[in-house]
Amino acid sequence: MNILHSGHPLTRIGLGVTGGIAAYKAAELTRLWVKRGLSVQVLMTEAATRFVTPTTFQALSGKPVFTDLWDARPANAMGHIELGREVDALVVAPASANFLARLAQGFTDDLLSTVCLARECPLLVAPAMNRQMWANPATQRNVARLRDDGVVFLGPAWGDQACGEVGEGRMLEAEEIVAAVEFWAQPKILAGRRVLLTAGPTFEAIDPVRGITNLSSGKMGYALARAAAQAGAEVTLVSGPVGLPTPAGVQRIDVRSAADMLAAVEDVSARSEIFIAVAAVADYTPTAPLPEKLKKSTVALQLELMPTVDILARIAAGSNPPFCVGFAAESERVLEFAEAKRRRKKLPLIIANNARDAIGSDDNEVTLLDAAGAHALPRLPKEALARRLIEEIARRYLAVRGAAPDRGTP
Ligand code: CTP
């Protein structure tokens, strides 16, 4: 069993809930996974049912909840064997100090601990306890032993605790557990590779408080940065002004104008193996931005603009460029214009989509264009599409550059 990452898609999750106040966060976790289309089988300890009822989990997961080793519902009344075989991963959240201790010893005195022992799938745990219980040498001994046994730990986090104290031991938030499990499940196809991305709009100053920008939300570029990091790459994201959080494990460089973006990209691209240009870079910028705020007047205002540098074309034209991937948002003759752009910018791959469709929305439909022709992908939410695109990019990159030497140290 590969414990570091499962390397196969996660569709069925077993969620073990143990007794602790953080059990309420497991309800939200169930909801988030179900919303993402996963099937969630909830198993609760007796103590957990004192914090949240099985009915809550049953309603959220749409499946009966199991709590009892002697439950006759699984087909052959061997629930502990069957339940652990029907899931791709078992996640215990919250995992109490007592549960970790029993797990470390191999106890099988209730359904959840028995399923943990009888399972064939990987086991992940999200501890939740008071900071002193977490720091206690007994707990730390159990954690070390479980890590040795291949159990994957998600957290705990540092922060306010239900008991009123502050410290390490609180369970990760439901969204953080979703992201951590997703990260863990991704095959690390880009391990050891450095990926540079641009994302978001640029902002071209007219005066100190005004400027020209566009409606790019940055969502696609950020989703690709996250997916590249989840695939094991070392990721640098050069971002225009957006209101998005930095994806875990991604190094972010904030820029404002096309010129700033070019400078940051030129700095990092020489030591990147892959460059994915997702930013909606302004094609023009005011020739002479005003040093002071422009005053209102009754006469027409003339604004002179000059073209910006095409960052992607500049990098692709360099000697020994990274594997360059472009995006083409077109409002008409999408494939024709995108292919022309690919050839003009000398790119091995361009990802074409409809500009009206893509900007700001949560899902996207794209076509990949490379030297072999066009390859359409189905409409997908941006997060799922990003993972698929990273796979497609990695496959093409590895085919041409798989054995290429390192491009210098970071
Ligand atoms: N791009 C870039 N630098 C620019 C303009 C575009 O790096 N100054 C990149 C984008 O990030 C994208 C690709 O080039 O990956 C295509 O961008 P797009 O705006 O669709 O194309 P343009 O070359 O600007 O052509 P046009 O606006 O005429 O369609």
CSV table of C-alpha atoms in Angstrom, one decimal, residues 8-390:
chain,number,residue,atom,x,y,z
A,8,HIS,CA,-5.8,6.9,-7.6
A,9,PRO,CA,-8.9,9.0,-7.7
A,10,LEU,CA,-10.7,9.3,-4.4
A,11,THR,CA,-14.4,8.6,-4.8
A,12,ARG,CA,-15.4,6.8,-1.6
A,13,ILE,CA,-14.4,8.1,1.8
A,14,GLY,CA,-14.9,6.5,5.1
A,15,LEU,CA,-15.3,9.2,7.8
A,16,GLY,CA,-14.7,8.1,11.3
A,17,VAL,CA,-16.0,10.5,14.0
A,18,THR,CA,-14.7,10.2,17.6
A,19,GLY,CA,-15.9,11.9,20.7
A,20,GLY,CA,-14.9,15.5,20.9
A,21,ILE,CA,-16.4,19.0,20.6
A,22,ALA,CA,-14.8,19.2,17.1
A,23,ALA,CA,-17.3,16.5,16.0
A,24,TYR,CA,-19.6,19.3,14.7
A,25,LYS,CA,-16.9,20.2,12.1
A,26,ALA,CA,-17.2,16.6,10.8
A,27,ALA,CA,-20.8,17.4,9.8
A,28,GLU,CA,-19.5,20.3,7.6
A,29,LEU,CA,-16.8,18.1,6.3
A,30,THR,CA,-19.4,15.5,5.2
A,31,ARG,CA,-21.4,18.2,3.5
A,32,LEU,CA,-18.3,19.6,1.6
A,33,TRP,CA,-17.3,16.1,0.4
A,34,VAL,CA,-20.8,15.2,-0.7
A,35,LYS,CA,-21.0,18.6,-2.6
A,36,ARG,CA,-17.8,17.5,-4.4
A,37,GLY,CA,-19.5,14.3,-5.6
A,38,LEU,CA,-17.8,11.9,-3.1
A,39,SER,CA,-19.6,9.1,-1.4
A,40,VAL,CA,-19.1,9.4,2.4
A,41,GLN,CA,-19.7,6.5,4.7
A,42,VAL,CA,-19.8,7.8,8.3
A,43,LEU,CA,-18.7,5.6,11.2
A,44,MET,CA,-19.1,7.0,14.8
A,45,THR,CA,-17.8,6.0,18.2
A,46,GLU,CA,-20.4,5.8,21.0
A,47,ALA,CA,-18.8,9.0,22.5
A,48,ALA,CA,-19.2,10.9,19.2
A,49,THR,CA,-22.9,10.3,19.2
A,50,ARG,CA,-23.1,12.4,22.4
A,51,PHE,CA,-21.8,15.4,20.5
A,52,VAL,CA,-23.6,15.1,17.2
A,53,THR,CA,-26.4,12.6,16.4
A,54,PRO,CA,-26.1,10.0,13.7
A,55,THR,CA,-29.2,11.4,12.1
A,56,THR,CA,-27.3,14.6,11.3
A,57,PHE,CA,-24.6,12.6,9.4
A,58,GLN,CA,-27.2,10.3,7.8
A,59,ALA,CA,-29.1,13.4,6.4
A,60,LEU,CA,-25.8,15.0,5.2
A,61,SER,CA,-24.3,11.8,3.7
A,62,GLY,CA,-27.5,10.2,2.5
A,63,LYS,CA,-26.3,6.9,3.9
A,64,PRO,CA,-27.0,5.0,7.1
A,65,VAL,CA,-24.4,5.7,9.8
A,66,PHE,CA,-22.7,2.8,11.6
A,67,THR,CA,-21.8,3.0,15.3
A,68,ASP,CA,-22.0,-0.6,16.5
A,69,LEU,CA,-19.7,-3.6,16.0
A,70,TRP,CA,-22.7,-5.8,16.3
A,71,ASP,CA,-24.8,-4.0,13.6
A,72,ALA,CA,-26.3,-6.7,11.4
A,73,ARG,CA,-26.9,-4.3,8.4
A,74,PRO,CA,-23.7,-5.0,6.4
A,75,ALA,CA,-24.4,-8.0,4.1
A,76,ASN,CA,-22.7,-10.8,6.1
A,77,ALA,CA,-22.8,-9.1,9.5
A,78,MET,CA,-19.0,-8.7,9.2
A,79,GLY,CA,-19.2,-4.9,9.1
A,80,HIS,CA,-15.7,-4.3,10.3
A,81,ILE,CA,-14.3,-6.2,7.4
A,82,GLU,CA,-16.7,-5.0,4.8
A,83,LEU,CA,-16.8,-1.3,5.7
A,84,GLY,CA,-13.0,-1.0,5.5
A,85,ARG,CA,-12.9,-2.5,2.0
A,86,GLU,CA,-15.6,-0.4,0.5
A,87,VAL,CA,-13.8,2.9,0.7
A,88,ASP,CA,-10.7,4.4,-1.0
A,89,ALA,CA,-9.5,6.1,2.2
A,90,LEU,CA,-10.5,6.2,5.8
A,91,VAL,CA,-10.3,9.6,7.5
A,92,VAL,CA,-10.9,10.0,11.2
A,93,ALA,CA,-11.9,13.5,12.1
A,94,PRO,CA,-11.9,14.4,14.9
A,95,ALA,CA,-9.4,11.9,16.2
A,96,SER,CA,-9.4,12.2,20.1
A,97,ALA,CA,-6.4,11.5,22.3
A,98,ASN,CA,-8.1,8.4,23.5
A,99,PHE,CA,-8.7,7.1,20.0
A,100,LEU,CA,-5.1,7.7,18.9
A,101,ALA,CA,-3.9,5.8,22.0
A,102,ARG,CA,-6.2,2.9,21.2
A,103,LEU,CA,-5.2,2.9,17.6
A,104,ALA,CA,-1.5,2.9,18.5
A,105,GLN,CA,-2.1,-0.1,20.6
A,106,GLY,CA,-4.2,-2.0,18.1
A,107,PHE,CA,-7.3,-2.1,20.3
A,108,THR,CA,-10.5,-3.3,18.6
A,109,ASP,CA,-13.1,-2.6,21.2
A,110,ASP,CA,-15.6,-0.7,19.0
A,111,LEU,CA,-16.6,-0.6,15.3
A,112,LEU,CA,-14.3,2.3,14.3
A,113,SER,CA,-11.1,0.9,15.8
A,114,THR,CA,-11.9,-2.5,14.4
A,115,VAL,CA,-12.5,-1.1,10.9
A,116,CYS,CA,-9.2,0.8,11.2
A,117,LEU,CA,-7.4,-2.4,11.9
A,118,ALA,CA,-9.2,-4.5,9.3
A,119,ARG,CA,-8.9,-1.9,6.5
A,120,GLU,CA,-7.0,-2.3,3.2
A,121,CYS,CA,-7.1,1.4,2.4
A,122,PRO,CA,-4.9,4.3,3.7
A,123,LEU,CA,-5.8,5.9,7.1
A,124,LEU,CA,-5.7,9.6,7.7
A,125,VAL,CA,-6.4,11.2,11.1
A,126,ALA,CA,-7.2,14.8,12.1
A,127,PRO,CA,-6.4,15.1,15.8
A,128,ALA,CA,-8.5,17.4,18.0
A,129,MET,CA,-7.7,17.8,21.7
A,130,ASN,CA,-6.6,20.2,24.4
A,131,ARG,CA,-3.1,21.6,23.9
A,132,GLN,CA,-1.7,19.8,27.0
A,133,MET,CA,-3.2,16.5,25.9
A,134,TRP,CA,-1.5,16.9,22.5
A,135,ALA,CA,1.8,17.9,24.0
A,136,ASN,CA,1.8,15.1,26.5
A,137,PRO,CA,4.6,12.6,26.0
A,138,ALA,CA,2.1,9.7,25.9
A,139,THR,CA,0.2,11.3,23.0
A,140,GLN,CA,3.4,12.2,21.2
A,141,ARG,CA,4.6,8.6,21.6
A,142,ASN,CA,1.4,7.3,20.1
A,143,VAL,CA,1.6,9.9,17.2
A,144,ALA,CA,5.2,8.8,16.4
A,145,ARG,CA,4.2,5.1,16.5
A,146,LEU,CA,1.2,5.7,14.2
A,147,ARG,CA,3.3,7.7,11.8
A,148,ASP,CA,5.7,4.8,11.7
A,149,ASP,CA,2.7,2.6,10.9
A,150,GLY,CA,2.0,4.8,7.9
A,151,VAL,CA,-1.0,6.7,9.4
A,152,VAL,CA,-1.2,10.2,7.7
A,153,PHE,CA,-1.7,13.2,10.1
A,154,LEU,CA,-3.7,16.2,9.1
A,155,GLY,CA,-2.9,18.9,11.6
A,156,PRO,CA,-3.6,19.6,14.4
A,157,ALA,CA,-3.7,23.4,14.1
A,158,TRP,CA,-2.7,26.1,16.6
A,159,GLY,CA,-5.4,28.4,17.9
A,160,ASP,CA,-8.3,29.0,20.3
A,161,GLN,CA,-9.6,25.9,22.0
A,162,ALA,CA,-13.1,24.9,23.2
A,163,CYS,CA,-11.7,24.8,26.8
A,164,GLY,CA,-10.7,28.5,26.5
A,165,GLU,CA,-7.0,27.9,26.2
A,166,VAL,CA,-4.9,28.8,23.2
A,167,GLY,CA,-2.3,26.4,21.7
A,168,GLU,CA,-1.7,23.4,19.4
A,169,GLY,CA,-4.3,20.7,19.3
A,170,ARG,CA,-7.4,22.1,17.6
A,171,MET,CA,-8.7,20.3,14.6
A,172,LEU,CA,-8.2,21.7,11.1
A,173,GLU,CA,-11.3,23.5,9.6
A,174,ALA,CA,-13.4,21.3,7.4
A,175,GLU,CA,-12.2,23.2,4.2
A,176,GLU,CA,-8.6,22.6,5.3
A,177,ILE,CA,-9.2,18.9,5.7
A,178,VAL,CA,-10.8,18.7,2.3
A,179,ALA,CA,-7.8,20.5,0.7
A,180,ALA,CA,-5.3,18.3,2.7
A,181,VAL,CA,-6.9,15.1,1.7
A,182,GLU,CA,-7.1,16.3,-1.9
A,183,PHE,CA,-3.4,17.2,-1.8
A,184,TRP,CA,-2.5,13.8,-0.3
A,185,ALA,CA,-4.5,11.9,-3.0
A,186,GLN,CA,-2.9,13.5,-6.0
A,187,PRO,CA,-0.2,11.5,-7.8
A,188,LYS,CA,3.0,13.5,-7.6
A,189,ILE,CA,3.6,13.6,-11.3
A,190,LEU,CA,5.5,16.9,-11.2
A,191,ALA,CA,7.7,16.0,-8.2
A,192,GLY,CA,10.9,18.0,-8.3
A,193,ARG,CA,9.8,20.2,-11.2
A,194,ARG,CA,9.5,23.9,-11.0
A,195,VAL,CA,6.4,25.5,-12.4
A,196,LEU,CA,5.9,29.3,-12.9
A,197,LEU,CA,2.5,30.7,-13.5
A,198,THR,CA,1.0,34.1,-14.1
A,199,ALA,CA,-2.6,34.8,-13.0
A,200,GLY,CA,-5.2,37.5,-12.7
A,201,PRO,CA,-5.5,40.9,-14.4
A,202,THR,CA,-2.9,43.6,-14.5
A,203,PHE,CA,-3.6,47.2,-13.5
A,204,GLU,CA,-2.1,50.0,-15.6
A,205,ALA,CA,-2.0,53.3,-13.8
A,206,ILE,CA,-3.5,56.4,-15.3
A,207,ASP,CA,-2.8,58.5,-12.2
A,208,PRO,CA,-2.1,57.5,-8.5
A,209,VAL,CA,-5.7,56.4,-7.9
A,210,ARG,CA,-7.0,55.3,-11.3
A,211,GLY,CA,-6.1,52.8,-13.9
A,212,ILE,CA,-7.0,50.3,-16.7
A,213,THR,CA,-7.7,46.8,-15.7
A,214,ASN,CA,-10.0,43.9,-16.7
A,215,LEU,CA,-12.5,41.4,-15.2
A,216,SER,CA,-10.1,38.4,-14.8
A,217,SER,CA,-10.8,36.9,-11.4
A,218,GLY,CA,-7.6,34.9,-11.3
A,219,LYS,CA,-9.6,31.8,-10.3
A,220,MET,CA,-8.2,29.6,-13.2
A,221,GLY,CA,-4.6,30.6,-12.6
A,222,TYR,CA,-4.9,30.0,-8.9
A,223,ALA,CA,-6.6,26.6,-9.4
A,224,LEU,CA,-3.8,25.6,-11.7
A,225,ALA,CA,-1.2,26.8,-9.2
A,226,ARG,CA,-2.9,24.7,-6.5
A,227,ALA,CA,-3.1,21.6,-8.8
A,228,ALA,CA,0.5,21.9,-9.8
A,229,ALA,CA,1.6,22.1,-6.1
A,230,GLN,CA,-0.7,19.1,-5.4
A,231,ALA,CA,1.1,17.3,-8.2
A,232,GLY,CA,4.4,17.8,-6.3
A,233,ALA,CA,5.8,20.8,-8.2
A,234,GLU,CA,7.6,23.7,-6.6
A,235,VAL,CA,5.3,26.5,-7.7
A,236,THR,CA,5.8,30.2,-8.1
A,237,LEU,CA,2.7,32.3,-8.9
A,238,VAL,CA,3.1,35.8,-10.2
A,239,SER,CA,-0.2,37.4,-9.5
A,240,GLY,CA,-1.9,40.5,-10.6
A,241,PRO,CA,-4.4,42.2,-8.1
A,242,VAL,CA,-7.0,39.6,-7.1
A,243,GLY,CA,-8.8,38.9,-3.8
A,244,LEU,CA,-7.9,35.2,-3.6
A,245,PRO,CA,-6.0,33.3,-0.9
A,246,THR,CA,-2.6,31.9,-1.8
A,247,PRO,CA,-2.9,28.1,-2.4
A,248,ALA,CA,-1.1,25.9,0.1
A,249,GLY,CA,2.6,25.3,-0.8
A,250,VAL,CA,2.7,28.0,-3.5
A,251,GLN,CA,5.2,30.9,-3.5
A,252,ARG,CA,3.3,34.0,-4.6
A,253,ILE,CA,4.7,37.2,-6.0
A,254,ASP,CA,2.3,40.1,-6.1
A,255,VAL,CA,2.6,42.5,-9.0
A,256,ARG,CA,0.4,45.3,-10.4
A,257,SER,CA,1.3,46.3,-14.0
A,258,ALA,CA,2.3,44.3,-17.1
A,259,ALA,CA,5.8,45.7,-16.7
A,260,ASP,CA,6.1,44.4,-13.1
A,261,MET,CA,4.7,41.1,-14.2
A,262,LEU,CA,7.3,40.8,-16.9
A,263,ALA,CA,10.2,41.7,-14.5
A,264,ALA,CA,9.0,39.0,-12.0
A,265,VAL,CA,8.5,36.4,-14.7
A,266,GLU,CA,11.9,37.1,-16.3
A,267,ASP,CA,13.5,36.7,-12.9
A,268,VAL,CA,12.0,33.2,-12.2
A,269,SER,CA,11.6,31.7,-15.7
A,270,ALA,CA,15.3,30.8,-16.2
A,271,ARG,CA,15.0,28.3,-13.3
A,272,SER,CA,11.5,27.0,-14.2
A,273,GLU,CA,10.8,23.8,-16.2
A,274,ILE,CA,7.3,24.8,-17.1
A,275,PHE,CA,5.7,28.3,-17.6
A,276,ILE,CA,1.9,28.6,-17.7
A,277,ALA,CA,0.7,32.0,-18.7
A,278,VAL,CA,-2.9,32.4,-17.4
A,279,ALA,CA,-2.9,36.1,-16.6
A,280,ALA,CA,-5.0,38.5,-18.6
A,281,VAL,CA,-2.2,40.9,-19.2
A,282,ALA,CA,-3.2,44.4,-20.5
A,283,ASP,CA,-2.1,44.8,-24.1
A,284,TYR,CA,-1.8,48.6,-23.7
A,285,THR,CA,-0.6,50.9,-20.9
A,286,PRO,CA,-0.8,54.7,-20.5
A,287,THR,CA,2.3,56.1,-22.1
A,288,ALA,CA,2.8,58.7,-19.3
A,289,PRO,CA,1.0,58.0,-16.1
A,290,LEU,CA,0.2,61.2,-14.2
A,291,PRO,CA,2.2,61.8,-11.0
A,292,GLU,CA,-0.8,63.6,-9.4
A,293,LYS,CA,-4.6,62.9,-9.4
A,294,LEU,CA,-6.2,63.9,-12.6
A,295,LYS,CA,-8.7,66.8,-12.1
A,296,LYS,CA,-12.1,66.9,-13.6
A,297,SER,CA,-12.6,69.1,-16.7
A,298,THR,CA,-15.4,69.8,-19.2
A,299,VAL,CA,-13.2,69.0,-22.2
A,300,ALA,CA,-12.7,65.6,-23.7
A,301,LEU,CA,-9.8,63.6,-22.3
A,302,GLN,CA,-7.2,62.0,-24.6
A,303,LEU,CA,-5.3,59.1,-23.1
A,304,GLU,CA,-2.3,57.9,-25.0
A,305,LEU,CA,-1.6,54.2,-24.7
A,306,MET,CA,1.4,52.1,-25.8
A,307,PRO,CA,1.6,48.4,-26.3
A,308,THR,CA,3.0,46.3,-23.4
A,309,VAL,CA,5.5,43.4,-23.9
A,310,ASP,CA,4.0,40.0,-24.6
A,311,ILE,CA,5.4,38.2,-21.6
A,312,LEU,CA,4.6,34.7,-22.9
A,313,ALA,CA,6.0,35.3,-26.4
A,314,ARG,CA,9.1,36.9,-24.9
A,315,ILE,CA,9.8,33.9,-22.6
A,316,ALA,CA,9.0,31.4,-25.4
A,317,ALA,CA,11.4,33.1,-27.7
A,318,GLY,CA,14.4,32.9,-25.3
A,319,SER,CA,17.2,30.5,-25.7
A,320,ASN,CA,16.4,27.2,-23.9
A,321,PRO,CA,12.9,28.3,-22.8
A,322,PRO,CA,10.8,26.4,-20.2
A,323,PHE,CA,7.9,24.3,-21.6
A,324,CYS,CA,5.5,27.3,-22.4
A,325,VAL,CA,1.8,27.0,-22.1
A,326,GLY,CA,-0.6,29.8,-23.1
A,327,PHE,CA,-4.2,30.5,-22.7
A,328,ALA,CA,-6.3,32.0,-25.5
A,329,ALA,CA,-9.6,33.6,-24.5
A,330,GLU,CA,-11.4,34.3,-27.8
A,331,SER,CA,-14.9,35.7,-28.4
A,332,GLU,CA,-15.1,34.4,-32.1
A,333,ARG,CA,-13.5,31.7,-34.3
A,334,VAL,CA,-12.0,30.4,-31.1
A,335,LEU,CA,-9.9,27.4,-32.4
A,336,GLU,CA,-8.7,29.2,-35.5
A,337,PHE,CA,-7.5,32.3,-33.5
A,338,ALA,CA,-6.1,30.2,-30.7
A,339,GLU,CA,-4.0,28.1,-33.1
A,340,ALA,CA,-2.7,31.2,-34.8
A,341,LYS,CA,-1.7,32.5,-31.4
A,342,ARG,CA,0.1,29.3,-30.6
A,343,ARG,CA,2.1,29.4,-33.8
A,344,ARG,CA,2.8,33.1,-33.5
A,345,LYS,CA,4.0,32.8,-29.9
A,346,LYS,CA,5.9,29.5,-30.7
A,347,LEU,CA,4.2,27.5,-28.0
A,348,PRO,CA,4.0,23.7,-27.7
A,349,LEU,CA,0.6,24.0,-26.2
A,350,ILE,CA,-2.2,26.5,-25.9
A,351,ILE,CA,-5.5,26.2,-24.1
A,352,ALA,CA,-8.4,27.8,-25.9
A,353,ASN,CA,-11.7,28.9,-24.5
A,354,ASN,CA,-14.5,31.3,-25.1
A,355,ALA,CA,-13.8,34.7,-23.5
A,356,ARG,CA,-17.4,35.4,-22.6
A,357,ASP,CA,-17.7,32.1,-20.9
A,358,ALA,CA,-14.5,31.9,-19.0
A,359,ILE,CA,-14.0,35.3,-17.3
A,360,GLY,CA,-15.0,35.2,-13.7
A,361,SER,CA,-17.2,32.1,-13.8
A,362,ASP,CA,-16.7,29.0,-11.7
A,363,ASP,CA,-16.5,26.5,-14.4
A,364,ASN,CA,-14.9,26.4,-17.9
A,365,GLU,CA,-14.9,24.4,-21.1
A,366,VAL,CA,-11.6,24.3,-23.0
A,367,THR,CA,-9.8,22.8,-26.0
A,368,LEU,CA,-6.1,21.9,-26.0
A,369,LEU,CA,-4.2,22.8,-29.2
A,370,ASP,CA,-0.8,21.4,-29.8
A,371,ALA,CA,1.2,20.2,-32.8
A,372,ALA,CA,-0.9,17.1,-33.0
A,373,GLY,CA,-4.2,19.0,-33.3
A,374,ALA,CA,-7.2,19.9,-31.2
A,375,HIS,CA,-8.4,18.0,-28.1
A,376,ALA,CA,-11.6,19.2,-26.5
A,377,LEU,CA,-12.2,18.6,-22.7
A,378,PRO,CA,-15.7,18.4,-21.1
A,379,ARG,CA,-17.1,21.4,-19.2
A,380,LEU,CA,-15.7,21.1,-15.6
A,381,PRO,CA,-15.6,23.2,-12.4
A,382,LYS,CA,-12.3,25.2,-12.5
A,383,GLU,CA,-10.7,23.1,-9.7
A,384,ALA,CA,-11.4,19.8,-11.5
A,385,LEU,CA,-10.4,21.3,-14.8
A,386,ALA,CA,-7.1,22.6,-13.3
A,387,ARG,CA,-6.2,19.1,-12.1
A,388,ARG,CA,-7.0,17.7,-15.6
A,389,LEU,CA,-5.0,20.4,-17.3
A,390,ILE,CA,-2.0,19.8,-15.0
